[in-house]
Coordinates of C-alpha atoms in Angstrom, one line a residue:
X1122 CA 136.1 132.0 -150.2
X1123 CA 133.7 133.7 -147.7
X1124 CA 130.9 133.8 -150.4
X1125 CA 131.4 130.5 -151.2
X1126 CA 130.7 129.2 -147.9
X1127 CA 126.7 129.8 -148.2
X1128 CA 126.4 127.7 -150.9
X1129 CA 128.4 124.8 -149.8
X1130 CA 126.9 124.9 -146.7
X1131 CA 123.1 124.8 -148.9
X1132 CA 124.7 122.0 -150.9
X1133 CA 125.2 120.0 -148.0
X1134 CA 121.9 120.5 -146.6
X1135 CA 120.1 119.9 -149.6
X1136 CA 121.8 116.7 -149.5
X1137 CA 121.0 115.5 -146.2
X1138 CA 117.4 116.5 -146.7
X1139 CA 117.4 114.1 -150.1
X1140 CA 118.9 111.6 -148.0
X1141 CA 116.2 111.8 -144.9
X1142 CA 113.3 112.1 -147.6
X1143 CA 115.4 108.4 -149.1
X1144 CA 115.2 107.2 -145.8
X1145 CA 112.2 108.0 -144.4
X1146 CA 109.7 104.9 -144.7
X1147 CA 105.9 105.4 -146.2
X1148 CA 103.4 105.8 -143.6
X1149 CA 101.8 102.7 -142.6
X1150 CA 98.1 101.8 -143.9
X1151 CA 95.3 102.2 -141.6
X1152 CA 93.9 99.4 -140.4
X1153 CA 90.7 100.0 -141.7
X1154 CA 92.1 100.4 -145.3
X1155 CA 91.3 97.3 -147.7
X1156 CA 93.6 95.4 -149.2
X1157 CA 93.7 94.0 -152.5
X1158 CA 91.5 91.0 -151.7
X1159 CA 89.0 92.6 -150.0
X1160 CA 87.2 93.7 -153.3
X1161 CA 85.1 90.8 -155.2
X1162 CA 83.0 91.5 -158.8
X1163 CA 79.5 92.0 -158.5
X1164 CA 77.8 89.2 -160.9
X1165 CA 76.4 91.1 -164.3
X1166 CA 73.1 89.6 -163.8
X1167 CA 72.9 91.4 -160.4
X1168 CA 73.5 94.7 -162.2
X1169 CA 70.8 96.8 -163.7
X1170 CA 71.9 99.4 -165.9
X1171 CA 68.9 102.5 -166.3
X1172 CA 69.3 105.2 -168.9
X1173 CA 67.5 108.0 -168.5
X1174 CA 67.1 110.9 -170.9
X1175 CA 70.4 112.9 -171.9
X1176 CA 72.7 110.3 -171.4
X1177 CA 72.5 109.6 -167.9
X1178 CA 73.0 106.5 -166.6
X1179 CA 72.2 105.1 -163.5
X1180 CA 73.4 101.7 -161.9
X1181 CA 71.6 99.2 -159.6
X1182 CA 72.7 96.1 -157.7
X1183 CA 70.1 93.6 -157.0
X1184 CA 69.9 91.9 -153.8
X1185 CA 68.5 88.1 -155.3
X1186 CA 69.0 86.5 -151.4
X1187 CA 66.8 89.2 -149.7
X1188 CA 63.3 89.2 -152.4
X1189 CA 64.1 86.3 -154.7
X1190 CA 60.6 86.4 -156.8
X1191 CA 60.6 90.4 -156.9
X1192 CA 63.9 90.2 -158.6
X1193 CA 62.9 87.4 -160.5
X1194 CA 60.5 90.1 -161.7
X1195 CA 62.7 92.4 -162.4
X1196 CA 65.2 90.6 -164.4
X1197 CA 62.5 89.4 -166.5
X1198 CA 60.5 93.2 -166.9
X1199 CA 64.3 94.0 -168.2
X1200 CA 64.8 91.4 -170.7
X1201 CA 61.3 92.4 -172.1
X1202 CA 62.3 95.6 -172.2
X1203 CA 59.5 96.9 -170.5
X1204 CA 60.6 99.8 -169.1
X1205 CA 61.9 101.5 -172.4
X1206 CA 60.0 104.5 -173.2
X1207 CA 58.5 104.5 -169.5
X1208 CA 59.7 107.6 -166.8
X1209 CA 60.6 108.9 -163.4
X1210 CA 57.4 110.2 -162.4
X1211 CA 57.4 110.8 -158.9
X1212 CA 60.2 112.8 -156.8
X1213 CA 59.2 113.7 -153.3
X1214 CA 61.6 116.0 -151.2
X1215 CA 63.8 114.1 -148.7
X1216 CA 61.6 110.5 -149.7
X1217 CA 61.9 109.0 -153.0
X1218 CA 62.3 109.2 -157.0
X1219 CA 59.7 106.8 -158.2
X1220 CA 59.9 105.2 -161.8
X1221 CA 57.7 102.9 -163.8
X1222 CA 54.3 103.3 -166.5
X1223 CA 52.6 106.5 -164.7
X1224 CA 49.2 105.3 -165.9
X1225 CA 49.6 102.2 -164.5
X1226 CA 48.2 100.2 -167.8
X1227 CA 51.2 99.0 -169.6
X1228 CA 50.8 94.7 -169.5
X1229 CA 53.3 93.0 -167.6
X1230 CA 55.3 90.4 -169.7
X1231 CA 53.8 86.9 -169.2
X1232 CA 56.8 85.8 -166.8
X1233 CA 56.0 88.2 -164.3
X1234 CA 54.4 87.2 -161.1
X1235 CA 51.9 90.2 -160.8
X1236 CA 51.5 89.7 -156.9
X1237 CA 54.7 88.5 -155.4
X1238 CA 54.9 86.9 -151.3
X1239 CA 55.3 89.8 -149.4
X1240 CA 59.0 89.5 -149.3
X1241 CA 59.6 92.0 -147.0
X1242 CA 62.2 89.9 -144.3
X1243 CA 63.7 86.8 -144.7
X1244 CA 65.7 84.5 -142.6
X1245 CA 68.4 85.9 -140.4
X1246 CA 71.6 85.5 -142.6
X1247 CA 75.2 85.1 -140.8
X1248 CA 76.1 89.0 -140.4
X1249 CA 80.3 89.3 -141.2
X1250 CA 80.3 92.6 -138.8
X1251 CA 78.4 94.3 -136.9
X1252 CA 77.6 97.2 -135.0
X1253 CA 78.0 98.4 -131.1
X1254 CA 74.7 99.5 -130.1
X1255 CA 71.1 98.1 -131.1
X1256 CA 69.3 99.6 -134.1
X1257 CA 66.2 102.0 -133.0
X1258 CA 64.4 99.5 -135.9
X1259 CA 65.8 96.1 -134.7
X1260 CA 67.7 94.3 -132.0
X1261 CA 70.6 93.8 -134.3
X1262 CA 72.5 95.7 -137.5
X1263 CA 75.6 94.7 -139.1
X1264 CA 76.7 93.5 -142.6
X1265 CA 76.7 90.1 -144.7
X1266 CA 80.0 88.8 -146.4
X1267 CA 78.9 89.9 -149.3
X1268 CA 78.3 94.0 -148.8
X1269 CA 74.6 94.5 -148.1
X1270 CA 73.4 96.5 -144.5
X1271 CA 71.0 93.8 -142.8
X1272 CA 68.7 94.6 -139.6
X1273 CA 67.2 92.0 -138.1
X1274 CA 65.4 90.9 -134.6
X1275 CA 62.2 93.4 -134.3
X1276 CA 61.6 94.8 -131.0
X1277 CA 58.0 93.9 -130.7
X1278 CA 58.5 89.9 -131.2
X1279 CA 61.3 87.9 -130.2
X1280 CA 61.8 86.8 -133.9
X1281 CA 64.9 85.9 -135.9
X1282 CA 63.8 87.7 -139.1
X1283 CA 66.2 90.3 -141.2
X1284 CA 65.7 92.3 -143.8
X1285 CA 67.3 95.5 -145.7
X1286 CA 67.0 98.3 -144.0
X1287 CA 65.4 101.7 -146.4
X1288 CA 69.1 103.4 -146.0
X1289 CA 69.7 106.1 -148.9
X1290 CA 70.1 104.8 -152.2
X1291 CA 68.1 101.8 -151.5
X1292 CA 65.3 100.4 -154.1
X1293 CA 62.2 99.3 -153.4
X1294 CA 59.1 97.8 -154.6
X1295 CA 55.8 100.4 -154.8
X1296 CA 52.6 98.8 -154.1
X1297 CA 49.0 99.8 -153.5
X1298 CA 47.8 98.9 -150.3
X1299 CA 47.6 95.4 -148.7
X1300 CA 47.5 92.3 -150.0
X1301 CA 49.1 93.6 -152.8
X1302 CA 53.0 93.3 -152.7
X1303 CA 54.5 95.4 -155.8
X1304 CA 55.2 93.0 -158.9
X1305 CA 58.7 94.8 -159.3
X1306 CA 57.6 96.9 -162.6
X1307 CA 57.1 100.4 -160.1
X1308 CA 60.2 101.0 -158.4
X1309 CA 61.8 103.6 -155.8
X1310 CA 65.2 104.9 -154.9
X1311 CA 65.5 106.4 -151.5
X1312 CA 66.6 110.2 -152.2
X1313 CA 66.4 111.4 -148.4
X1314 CA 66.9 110.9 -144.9
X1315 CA 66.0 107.6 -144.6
X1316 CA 62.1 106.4 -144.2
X1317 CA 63.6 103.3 -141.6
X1318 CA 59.6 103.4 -140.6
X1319 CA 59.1 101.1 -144.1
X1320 CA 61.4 98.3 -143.3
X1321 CA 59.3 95.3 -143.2
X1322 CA 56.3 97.1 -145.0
X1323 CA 57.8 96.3 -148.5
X1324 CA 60.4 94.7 -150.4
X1325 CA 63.3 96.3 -150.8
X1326 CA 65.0 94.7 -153.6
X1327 CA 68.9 96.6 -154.3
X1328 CA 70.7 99.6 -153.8
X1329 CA 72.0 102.8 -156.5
X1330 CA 75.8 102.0 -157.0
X1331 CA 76.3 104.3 -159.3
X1332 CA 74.4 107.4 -160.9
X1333 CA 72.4 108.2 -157.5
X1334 CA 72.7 112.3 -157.9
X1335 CA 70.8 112.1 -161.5
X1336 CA 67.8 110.6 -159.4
X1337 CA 68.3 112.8 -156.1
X1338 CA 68.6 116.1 -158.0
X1339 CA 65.9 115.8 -160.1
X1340 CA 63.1 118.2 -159.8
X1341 CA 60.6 117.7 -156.6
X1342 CA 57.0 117.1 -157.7
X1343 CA 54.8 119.6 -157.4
X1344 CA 51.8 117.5 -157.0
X1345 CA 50.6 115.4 -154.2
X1346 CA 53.4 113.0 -152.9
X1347 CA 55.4 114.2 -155.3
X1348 CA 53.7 113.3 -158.0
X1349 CA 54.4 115.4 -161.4
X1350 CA 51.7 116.8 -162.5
X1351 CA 52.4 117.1 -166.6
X1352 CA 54.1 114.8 -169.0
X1353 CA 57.0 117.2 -169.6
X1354 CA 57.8 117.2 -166.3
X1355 CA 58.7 113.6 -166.0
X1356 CA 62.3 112.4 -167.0
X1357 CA 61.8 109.6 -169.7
X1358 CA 63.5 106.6 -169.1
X1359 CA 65.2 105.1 -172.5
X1360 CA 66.4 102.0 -171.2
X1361 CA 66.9 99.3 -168.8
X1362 CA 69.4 96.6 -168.9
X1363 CA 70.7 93.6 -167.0
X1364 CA 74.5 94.0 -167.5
X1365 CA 74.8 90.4 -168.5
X1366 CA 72.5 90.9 -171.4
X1367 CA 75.0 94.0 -173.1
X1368 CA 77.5 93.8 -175.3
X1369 CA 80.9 92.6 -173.4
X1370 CA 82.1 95.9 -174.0
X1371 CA 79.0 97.5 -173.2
X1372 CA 78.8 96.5 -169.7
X1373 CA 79.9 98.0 -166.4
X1374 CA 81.7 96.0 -163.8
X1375 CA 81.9 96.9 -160.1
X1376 CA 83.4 95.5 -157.0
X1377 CA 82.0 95.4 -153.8
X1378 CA 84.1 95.4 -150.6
X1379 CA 83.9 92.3 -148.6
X1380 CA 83.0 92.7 -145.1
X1381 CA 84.5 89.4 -143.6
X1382 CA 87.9 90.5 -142.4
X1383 CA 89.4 92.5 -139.7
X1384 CA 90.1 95.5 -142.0
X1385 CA 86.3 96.0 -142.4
X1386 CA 85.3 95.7 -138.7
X1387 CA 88.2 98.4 -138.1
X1388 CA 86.0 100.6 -140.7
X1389 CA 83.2 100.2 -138.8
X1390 CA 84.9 101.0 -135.8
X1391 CA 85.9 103.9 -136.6
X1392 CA 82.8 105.3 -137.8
X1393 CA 81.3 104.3 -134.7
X1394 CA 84.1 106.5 -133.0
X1395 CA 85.2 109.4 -135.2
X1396 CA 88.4 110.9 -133.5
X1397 CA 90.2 114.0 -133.9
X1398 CA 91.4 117.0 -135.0
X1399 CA 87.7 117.2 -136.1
X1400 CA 85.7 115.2 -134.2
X1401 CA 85.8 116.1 -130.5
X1402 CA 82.4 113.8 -129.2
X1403 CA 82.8 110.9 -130.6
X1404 CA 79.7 109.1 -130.9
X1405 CA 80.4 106.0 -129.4
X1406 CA 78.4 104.1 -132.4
X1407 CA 76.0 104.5 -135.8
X1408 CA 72.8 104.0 -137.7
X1409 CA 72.9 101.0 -139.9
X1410 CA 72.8 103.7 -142.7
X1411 CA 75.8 105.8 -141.5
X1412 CA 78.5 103.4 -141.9
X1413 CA 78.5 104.0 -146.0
X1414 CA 79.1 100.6 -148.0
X1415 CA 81.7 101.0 -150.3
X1416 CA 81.8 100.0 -154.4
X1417 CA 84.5 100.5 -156.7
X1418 CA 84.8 100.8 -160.7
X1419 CA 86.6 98.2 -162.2

């Protein structure tokens, strides 16, 4: 009898322990968490889908509101397939991977505006949230409703101009010096700390959703700027797509979360103000680039 008092005595507190674990309610969600409607679908004609050699695939939104006639361009070099058989020939350490015809003689397809408006700001759009301090690059930072990081306001005119600010994974438009403006066929993908000193110098025209390491790890140039200096260095580029002209079952959908709701401007909150165990300074606020834009796989 004294033996079996052990176990009945372990009987009863495995019992009460099932009973508390029954009980006890789920921890509450954050409030910076999103909730179901938070996430909207990215249109498949603002999605284009790069392939690059040995299968890997790299996916860019396109911002349409912020440089209308260089994604016009874009759209319309990807429809021609223009890019096919072209390559990444540029990767410069903590700048950019470059892509596009290297020699610079392929003809554009006969839709293509070959010199663009210098699309580099536009009007100030209504921002959804924003951030605490002032931007180093602009009197104002913050978000749109529909997920893309907008500056705006520059410090040396009283203006009411925005535009998208070079955060990593951003795309941009190469050009040659002024007047010219880029007409979308060379392209960039921040790969480094980002160049904020080129906002407003040239259009930035989407952002890497998905596939940004197979451009960031590629290998750095060894020639000027990054530049490869041999054709076998260069990763060849097999395709480019809008997802809208794939196969259904072909294309990739995405979801961008929406900015416009209380649950967002906690996010932002509390990446202006990371607490502990970790942190133990919180900042107190954060670069435009800091406060990571989230994209889900649908």
């Amino acid at each position: 009898m004294i033996a079996a008092l052990p176990l009945a005595l372990l009987a009863l507190n495995g019992a009460a322990s099932a009973a508390a674990q029954i009980s006890t309610p789920p921890p509450a969600p954050s409030p910076s968490e999103p909730v179901a409607a938070d996430w909207r679908p990215i249109p498949d004609d603002e999605l284009l889908v790069v392939r690059l050699a040995g299968d890997r695939r790299v996916v860019i939104r396109l911002a349409p509101a912020a440089a209308p006639v260089h994604v016009a361009n874009i759209r319309a070099l990807a429809r021609a397939h223009w890019w096919d058989a072209t390559s990444v020939y540029r990767v410069q350490d903590n700048y950019v991977a470059q892509w596009g015809d290297v020699t610079e003689k392929k003809p554009l397809p006969a839709a293509v505006v070959p010199n663009p408006p210098a699309e580099y700001a536009m009007a100030s759009p209504r921002l959804a949230a924003t951030l605490t301090r002032t931007d180093p690059y602009a009197r104002r930072a913050g978000f749109t409703a529909d997920g893309w990081p907008v500056a705006g306001g520059s410090w040396d005119a009283d203006d009411k101009s925005a535009w998208l600010p070079h955060c990593y994974a951003m795309v941009g438009v190469a050009r040659d010096l002024a007047p010219s403006t880029g007409s979308g066929a060379e392209l960039y993908a921040v790969i480094g700390h980002a160049p904020r000193h080129l906002d407003r110098n040239i259009a930035v025209v989407g952002r890497v959703i998905e596939g940004i390491e197979h451009l960031s790890a590629l290998p750095r140039g060894t020639g000027d700027l990054g530049f490869y200096k041999t054709q076998e260095e260069r990763t060849p580029i097999r395709s480019v797509r809008l997802a809208s002209d794939l196969p259904l079952a072909d294309r990739p959908r995405f979801d961008y979360r929406a900015t416009d709701n209380p649950r967002f401007a906690a996010y932002v909150h509390e990446r202006e103000n990371r607490q502990p165990p970790f942190f133990t300074v919180p900042a107190g606020g954060a670069d435009i680039c800091n406060v990571a834009l989230q994209i889900r796989r649908r």
